[in-house]
């Protein structure tokens, strides 16, 4: 059993085939190639309007570069307090924005709400020049908790942002899983709900290393080419990033893969619940956060089971864990099979047999032996 992350998955065969196909003859360098133009056309199709796309190879670069387009160094980027940009990018957003301040707001299930975002904006520490000025809102879709925002939720947050001239960014490292989960259109989940730039992740969903900064607001294009180059993220053989993304967009493969990952996570969650285990967050995409009693966790670790132990301040009171319980984060990828989910559940059964042996009903006194 290894469900530590969706980035332990291999690259999808279609991606490797596209790389091989792109590997013939010369192509114009630095993103001026045919593949890059094809990606922009495919993305414009997906989003139902012409979009600009800047391709990079890590989600961290996509987030940091997008946010740098939105904020001055004296600005604040507001995100969920447990967001990837806050904790998992080693200060890249601060570095690329030349020192903008990243400010976290709370919210259950990894999501900001109009109350928590509006509440933060309502605090009295936003007076220039003493304080930083709110400049960008960043929403993770799907969230760090494996939950998803609905278009109406994004729209309501964007409306507050727009009222304060705050730009809206979406960290879509798992955007595909969110689209598959909500059945909403990519357009409704982004620009029609006020999102102006999207870090559209492909790596976790089948690429080898490919992410697209998708811009819906034309003014955000200005100087992004220079910013990407200056940051060392402009590939001279850019066709190889583009080829990966084109392979996934072509024919809607990206959505098929995300649907598969989400379905495997849902099967896993059902199996865990059938064994009396409870989840810490609603399972809405490809991530499952399950409470494990300490003995079960120990038994699973002893068997070499692969998952991460998670902590979060964002758990709803009715989903709180019991004494000594730990949260295990288990993620299904596009490559996870139904058989692997069954193997995981079998492992858990074996660990449960050690950790919580089923008590036999004692034989009533005086009852006949046979
Ligand atoms: C994986 C991930 C990223 C991108 O991470 P990289 O390792 O830089 O590619 C960004 N945001 C979220 C929410 C992620 O899960």
Coordinates of C-alpha atoms and ligand atoms in Angstrom, one line a residue:
X1 CA 0.0 0.0 0.0
X2 CA 1.4 3.3 -1.0
X3 CA -1.0 6.3 -1.1
X4 CA 1.4 9.0 0.1
X5 CA 0.8 11.4 -2.7
X6 CA -0.4 11.8 -6.3
X7 CA 3.2 12.8 -7.3
X8 CA 4.5 9.3 -6.7
X9 CA 2.6 8.2 -9.8
X10 CA 4.5 7.7 -13.1
X11 CA 3.9 9.8 -16.2
X12 CA 0.9 8.8 -18.3
X13 CA 2.0 6.8 -21.4
X14 CA 0.3 9.4 -23.6
X15 CA 2.6 12.0 -22.2
X16 CA 5.7 10.0 -22.9
X17 CA 4.5 9.2 -26.4
X18 CA 3.9 13.0 -27.0
X19 CA 7.4 13.7 -25.8
X20 CA 8.8 11.1 -28.3
X21 CA 6.7 12.6 -31.0
X22 CA 7.9 16.1 -30.2
X23 CA 11.5 14.8 -30.3
X24 CA 11.9 15.0 -34.0
X25 CA 13.7 17.7 -36.0
X26 CA 14.1 21.4 -35.0
X27 CA 11.5 23.5 -33.3
X28 CA 11.6 27.2 -32.4
X29 CA 12.9 27.7 -28.9
X30 CA 11.6 29.6 -25.8
X31 CA 8.0 28.8 -26.2
X32 CA 7.7 30.1 -29.8
X33 CA 7.0 26.6 -31.0
X34 CA 4.0 25.0 -32.6
X35 CA 3.3 22.9 -29.5
X36 CA 3.0 26.0 -27.3
X37 CA 0.5 27.6 -29.7
X38 CA -1.5 24.3 -29.7
X39 CA -1.6 24.4 -25.9
X40 CA -3.0 27.9 -25.9
X41 CA -5.6 26.9 -28.5
X42 CA -6.6 23.8 -26.4
X43 CA -6.8 25.9 -23.2
X44 CA -8.9 28.5 -25.0
X45 CA -11.3 25.7 -25.9
X46 CA -11.4 24.3 -22.4
X47 CA -12.1 27.8 -20.9
X48 CA -14.4 28.9 -23.7
X49 CA -12.5 32.1 -24.3
X50 CA -9.1 33.1 -25.6
X51 CA -6.5 32.8 -22.8
X52 CA -2.8 33.3 -22.6
X53 CA -0.7 30.5 -21.1
X54 CA 2.9 30.6 -19.7
X55 CA 4.3 27.1 -19.1
X56 CA 6.6 26.1 -16.3
X57 CA 7.6 22.9 -14.7
X58 CA 6.6 23.2 -11.0
X59 CA 3.5 24.3 -9.3
X60 CA 5.6 26.5 -7.0
X61 CA 6.9 28.5 -9.9
X62 CA 3.4 28.8 -11.4
X63 CA 2.0 30.1 -8.1
X64 CA 4.9 32.4 -7.3
X65 CA 5.1 33.9 -10.8
X66 CA 1.3 34.4 -10.9
X67 CA 1.2 36.1 -7.6
X68 CA 4.1 38.3 -8.5
X69 CA 2.0 39.6 -11.4
X70 CA -0.7 40.7 -8.9
X71 CA 1.0 42.4 -6.0
X72 CA 3.6 45.1 -5.3
X73 CA 6.3 44.2 -2.7
X74 CA 4.3 46.2 -0.1
X75 CA 1.2 44.2 -0.9
X76 CA -0.4 41.2 1.0
X77 CA -1.4 37.9 -0.6
X78 CA -4.2 36.4 1.3
X79 CA -4.8 32.7 1.3
X80 CA -6.0 29.9 3.6
X81 CA -3.7 29.6 6.6
X82 CA -2.9 26.0 5.6
X83 CA -2.4 26.7 1.9
X84 CA 0.5 25.3 -0.1
X85 CA 1.7 28.9 -0.8
X86 CA 1.9 29.5 3.0
X87 CA 3.8 26.4 4.0
X88 CA 5.1 24.3 1.2
X89 CA 6.9 26.6 -1.2
X90 CA 9.9 27.6 0.9
X91 CA 9.1 31.3 0.6
X92 CA 9.0 31.3 -3.2
X93 CA 5.9 33.5 -3.3
X94 CA 7.6 36.0 -1.0
X95 CA 10.8 35.8 -3.0
X96 CA 9.2 36.2 -6.5
X97 CA 7.0 39.1 -5.3
X98 CA 10.1 40.8 -3.9
X99 CA 8.8 40.4 -0.4
X100 CA 5.1 40.8 -0.4
X101 CA 3.5 39.5 2.8
X102 CA 1.6 36.2 2.7
X103 CA -1.3 36.4 5.2
X104 CA -3.4 33.4 6.2
X105 CA -7.0 33.4 7.1
X106 CA -8.8 30.4 8.7
X107 CA -11.7 28.4 7.4
X108 CA -13.1 24.9 8.0
X109 CA -12.2 22.1 5.6
X110 CA -9.3 24.0 4.1
X111 CA -11.6 26.6 2.6
X112 CA -11.8 30.4 3.0
X113 CA -15.3 31.8 3.5
X114 CA -16.8 35.2 2.9
X115 CA -16.8 35.5 6.7
X116 CA -13.1 34.6 7.3
X117 CA -11.8 36.5 4.2
X118 CA -14.1 39.5 4.8
X119 CA -13.3 39.3 8.5
X120 CA -9.6 39.5 7.9
X121 CA -10.1 42.5 5.5
X122 CA -12.2 44.1 8.2
X123 CA -9.4 44.1 10.7
X124 CA -7.7 47.5 11.2
X125 CA -4.2 46.6 10.2
X126 CA -4.4 47.6 6.5
X127 CA -3.5 51.3 6.7
X128 CA -0.8 52.4 4.3
X129 CA 2.1 53.1 4.6
X130 CA 2.3 51.5 8.0
X131 CA 0.7 48.3 6.9
X132 CA 0.8 46.2 3.7
X133 CA -2.1 46.6 1.3
X134 CA -4.2 43.5 0.4
X135 CA -3.4 42.9 -3.3
X136 CA -4.2 39.3 -4.1
X137 CA -6.4 36.5 -3.0
X138 CA -5.3 33.0 -3.7
X139 CA -7.7 30.0 -3.5
X140 CA -6.5 26.4 -3.6
X141 CA -8.7 24.2 -5.9
X142 CA -8.9 21.4 -4.8
X143 CA -7.9 22.5 -1.3
X144 CA -5.2 21.1 1.0
X145 CA -8.0 19.3 2.8
X146 CA -9.2 17.6 -0.4
X147 CA -12.3 19.7 -0.6
X148 CA -13.5 21.8 -3.5
X149 CA -15.0 25.3 -3.9
X150 CA -18.3 25.5 -5.9
X151 CA -18.6 28.4 -8.4
X152 CA -20.9 30.3 -6.1
X153 CA -18.4 30.2 -3.3
X154 CA -15.6 31.4 -5.6
X155 CA -17.9 34.1 -7.0
X156 CA -18.8 35.4 -3.5
X157 CA -15.1 35.6 -2.4
X158 CA -14.1 37.2 -5.7
X159 CA -16.8 39.8 -5.3
X160 CA -15.4 40.9 -1.9
X161 CA -11.9 41.0 -3.5
X162 CA -13.1 43.1 -6.5
X163 CA -14.6 45.6 -4.0
X164 CA -11.2 46.1 -2.5
X165 CA -9.3 46.0 -5.9
X166 CA -7.7 42.7 -4.9
X167 CA -6.7 40.4 -7.7
X168 CA -7.9 36.7 -7.6
X169 CA -5.5 33.8 -8.2
X170 CA -6.3 30.1 -8.1
X171 CA -3.8 27.4 -7.1
X172 CA -5.1 24.6 -9.3
X173 CA -2.4 22.0 -8.7
X174 CA -5.5 19.7 -8.5
X175 CA -7.8 21.8 -10.7
X176 CA -8.7 18.7 -12.8
X177 CA -9.9 16.8 -9.7
X178 CA -12.0 19.8 -8.7
X179 CA -13.6 20.1 -12.2
X180 CA -14.3 16.3 -12.2
X181 CA -15.8 16.6 -8.7
X182 CA -18.1 19.6 -9.1
X183 CA -19.2 18.9 -12.7
X184 CA -18.9 22.6 -13.2
X185 CA -17.3 23.9 -16.3
X186 CA -13.7 25.1 -16.1
X187 CA -15.0 28.6 -17.1
X188 CA -17.5 28.7 -14.3
X189 CA -14.8 27.6 -11.8
X190 CA -12.5 30.3 -12.9
X191 CA -13.1 33.5 -14.9
X192 CA -16.9 33.5 -14.8
X193 CA -16.5 33.4 -11.0
X194 CA -13.9 36.2 -10.9
X195 CA -10.6 34.2 -11.1
X196 CA -8.0 36.2 -13.1
X197 CA -5.1 33.8 -13.1
X198 CA -4.9 30.0 -12.6
X199 CA -1.9 27.8 -11.8
X200 CA -3.3 24.8 -13.8
X201 CA -1.5 21.7 -12.6
X202 CA -0.7 18.8 -14.9
X203 CA 2.1 17.0 -13.1
X204 CA 0.0 15.4 -10.4
X205 CA -2.5 14.4 -13.1
X206 CA -0.2 12.5 -15.5
X207 CA 2.5 14.9 -16.8
X208 CA 6.2 14.4 -16.0
X209 CA 6.7 18.0 -15.2
X210 CA 4.3 20.6 -16.6
X211 CA 2.1 23.3 -15.2
X212 CA 0.4 26.2 -17.0
X213 CA -0.1 29.7 -15.8
X214 CA -3.4 30.5 -17.4
X215 CA -4.3 34.2 -17.6
X216 CA -7.9 35.4 -17.9
X217 CA -7.1 39.1 -17.3
X218 CA -5.2 40.6 -20.2
X219 CA -3.3 43.2 -18.1
X220 CA -1.7 40.3 -16.2
X221 CA 0.2 39.3 -19.3
X222 CA 2.4 42.4 -19.1
X223 CA 6.0 41.4 -18.5
X224 CA 5.3 37.9 -17.3
X225 CA 7.6 36.6 -20.1
X226 CA 10.5 38.7 -18.5
X227 CA 9.5 37.6 -15.0
X228 CA 9.5 34.0 -15.9
X229 CA 12.9 34.3 -17.7
X230 CA 14.4 36.3 -14.9
X231 CA 13.2 33.6 -12.5
X232 CA 15.0 30.9 -14.5
X233 CA 11.8 29.2 -15.5
X234 CA 11.8 29.7 -19.3
X235 CA 12.8 26.5 -21.0
X236 CA 14.7 26.9 -24.2
X237 CA 13.3 23.6 -25.4
X238 CA 9.8 24.6 -24.3
X239 CA 8.1 22.3 -26.8
X240 CA 8.7 19.5 -24.3
X241 CA 6.5 21.1 -21.6
X242 CA 3.9 22.0 -24.1
X243 CA 3.8 18.5 -25.6
X244 CA 3.0 17.0 -22.2
X245 CA 0.1 19.4 -21.6
X246 CA -1.3 19.0 -25.1
X247 CA -1.3 15.3 -24.7
X248 CA -3.4 15.6 -21.5
X249 CA -5.8 18.2 -22.9
X250 CA -6.3 16.4 -26.2
X251 CA -9.6 14.5 -26.2
X252 CA -10.2 15.4 -22.6
X253 CA -7.7 12.9 -21.2
X254 CA -7.0 15.2 -18.2
X255 CA -10.6 14.9 -17.1
X256 CA -10.8 11.2 -17.6
X257 CA -7.7 10.8 -15.4
X258 CA -9.0 13.1 -12.7
X259 CA -12.4 11.3 -12.7
X260 CA -10.5 8.0 -12.2
X261 CA -8.4 9.4 -9.3
X262 CA -11.5 10.8 -7.6
X263 CA -13.4 7.5 -8.0
X264 CA -10.6 5.5 -6.4
X265 CA -10.5 8.0 -3.5
X266 CA -14.3 7.6 -3.1
X267 CA -14.0 3.8 -3.0
X268 CA -11.3 4.0 -0.4
X269 CA -13.3 6.4 1.7
X270 CA -16.3 4.0 1.5
X271 CA -14.1 1.1 2.5
X272 CA -12.7 3.0 5.5
X273 CA -16.1 4.0 6.7
X274 CA -17.4 0.5 6.4
X275 CA -14.6 -0.4 8.8
X276 CA -15.8 2.1 11.3
X277 CA -13.1 4.7 10.6
X278 CA -14.1 8.4 10.3
X279 CA -12.8 11.0 7.9
X280 CA -11.5 14.4 9.1
X281 CA -12.7 16.2 6.0
X282 CA -15.4 15.5 3.4
X283 CA -14.0 13.4 0.6
X284 CA -14.7 15.5 -2.5
X285 CA -11.7 15.0 -4.8
X286 CA -8.8 12.5 -4.8
X287 CA -7.6 12.9 -1.2
X288 CA -8.8 11.0 1.9
X289 CA -8.0 12.1 5.4
X290 CA -8.9 9.4 7.9
X291 CA -8.6 9.2 11.7
X292 CA -6.6 6.2 12.8
X293 CA -6.5 5.0 16.4
X294 CA -2.9 5.0 17.6
X295 CA -2.7 1.2 17.7
X296 CA -4.0 0.9 14.1
X297 CA -1.5 3.5 13.0
X298 CA 1.3 1.6 14.6
X299 CA 0.2 -1.7 13.1
X300 CA 0.0 -0.2 9.7
X301 CA 3.4 1.5 9.9
X302 CA 4.9 -1.8 11.1
X303 CA 3.5 -3.4 7.9
X304 CA 5.1 -0.6 5.8
X305 CA 1.9 1.1 4.8
X306 CA 2.5 4.3 2.9
X307 CA 0.6 7.4 3.9
X308 CA 1.4 10.8 5.5
X309 CA 0.4 11.7 9.0
X310 CA -1.4 15.1 8.8
X311 CA -2.3 17.8 11.2
X312 CA -4.9 20.5 10.6
X313 CA -6.6 23.3 12.6
X314 CA -9.3 23.3 10.0
X315 CA -11.4 20.3 11.1
X316 CA -15.1 20.8 11.8
X317 CA -15.9 20.0 15.4
X318 CA -18.2 17.1 14.4
X319 CA -15.3 15.5 12.6
X320 CA -12.8 15.9 15.5
X321 CA -10.6 12.9 16.3
X322 CA -10.6 10.9 19.5
X323 CA -7.8 10.6 22.1
X324 CA -4.5 9.5 20.5
X325 CA -5.9 9.3 17.0
X326 CA -3.8 10.6 14.1
X327 CA -4.9 11.7 10.7
X328 CA -3.6 9.6 7.8
X329 CA -3.6 11.4 4.4
X330 CA -4.2 8.9 1.6
X331 CA -4.2 10.1 -2.0
X332 CA -5.3 8.3 -5.1
X333 CA -3.7 9.3 -8.4
X334 CA -4.8 8.9 -12.0
X335 CA -2.7 5.7 -11.9
X336 CA -4.2 4.2 -8.8
X337 CA -6.2 1.0 -9.6
X338 CA -9.2 -0.5 -8.0
X339 CA -7.0 -3.4 -7.1
X340 CA -4.6 -1.1 -5.2
X341 CA -7.5 0.3 -3.2
X342 CA -8.5 -3.2 -2.3
X343 CA -4.9 -4.0 -1.3
X344 CA -5.0 -1.0 1.0
X345 CA -8.2 -2.1 2.6
X346 CA -6.9 -5.6 3.0
X347 CA -3.8 -4.1 4.7
X348 CA -6.0 -2.2 7.0
X349 CA -8.0 -5.3 7.8
X350 CA -4.8 -7.1 8.7
X351 CA -3.6 -4.2 10.8
X352 CA -7.0 -4.0 12.5
X353 CA -6.8 -7.7 13.4
X354 CA -3.6 -6.9 15.4
X355 CA -4.6 -3.5 16.7
X356 CA -8.2 -4.2 17.6
X357 CA -8.8 -7.9 17.7
X358 CA -12.5 -8.7 17.5
X359 CA -13.6 -9.7 20.9
X360 CA -15.3 -13.2 20.9
X361 CA -18.5 -13.3 22.8
X362 CA -17.8 -15.2 26.0
X363 CA -19.5 -18.6 26.3
X364 CA -22.2 -18.2 28.9
X365 CA -21.6 -20.1 32.1
X366 CA -23.1 -23.5 32.1
X367 CA -23.8 -23.6 28.4
X368 CA -23.1 -26.9 26.8
X369 CA -19.8 -27.2 25.2
X370 CA -21.1 -28.8 22.0
Ligands
LIG1 C1 1.6 19.9 -5.4 C2 1.0 21.2 -5.1 C3 1.6 22.4 -5.7 C4 2.8 22.3 -6.6 O1 3.9 21.8 -6.0 P1 5.3 21.6 -6.8 O2 6.0 20.6 -6.0 O3 6.0 22.9 -6.7 O4 5.0 21.2 -8.2 C5 0.9 23.6 -5.5 N1 -0.2 23.6 -4.8 C6 -0.7 22.6 -4.2 C7 -2.0 22.7 -3.4 C8 -0.1 21.3 -4.3 O5 -0.7 20.2 -3.8

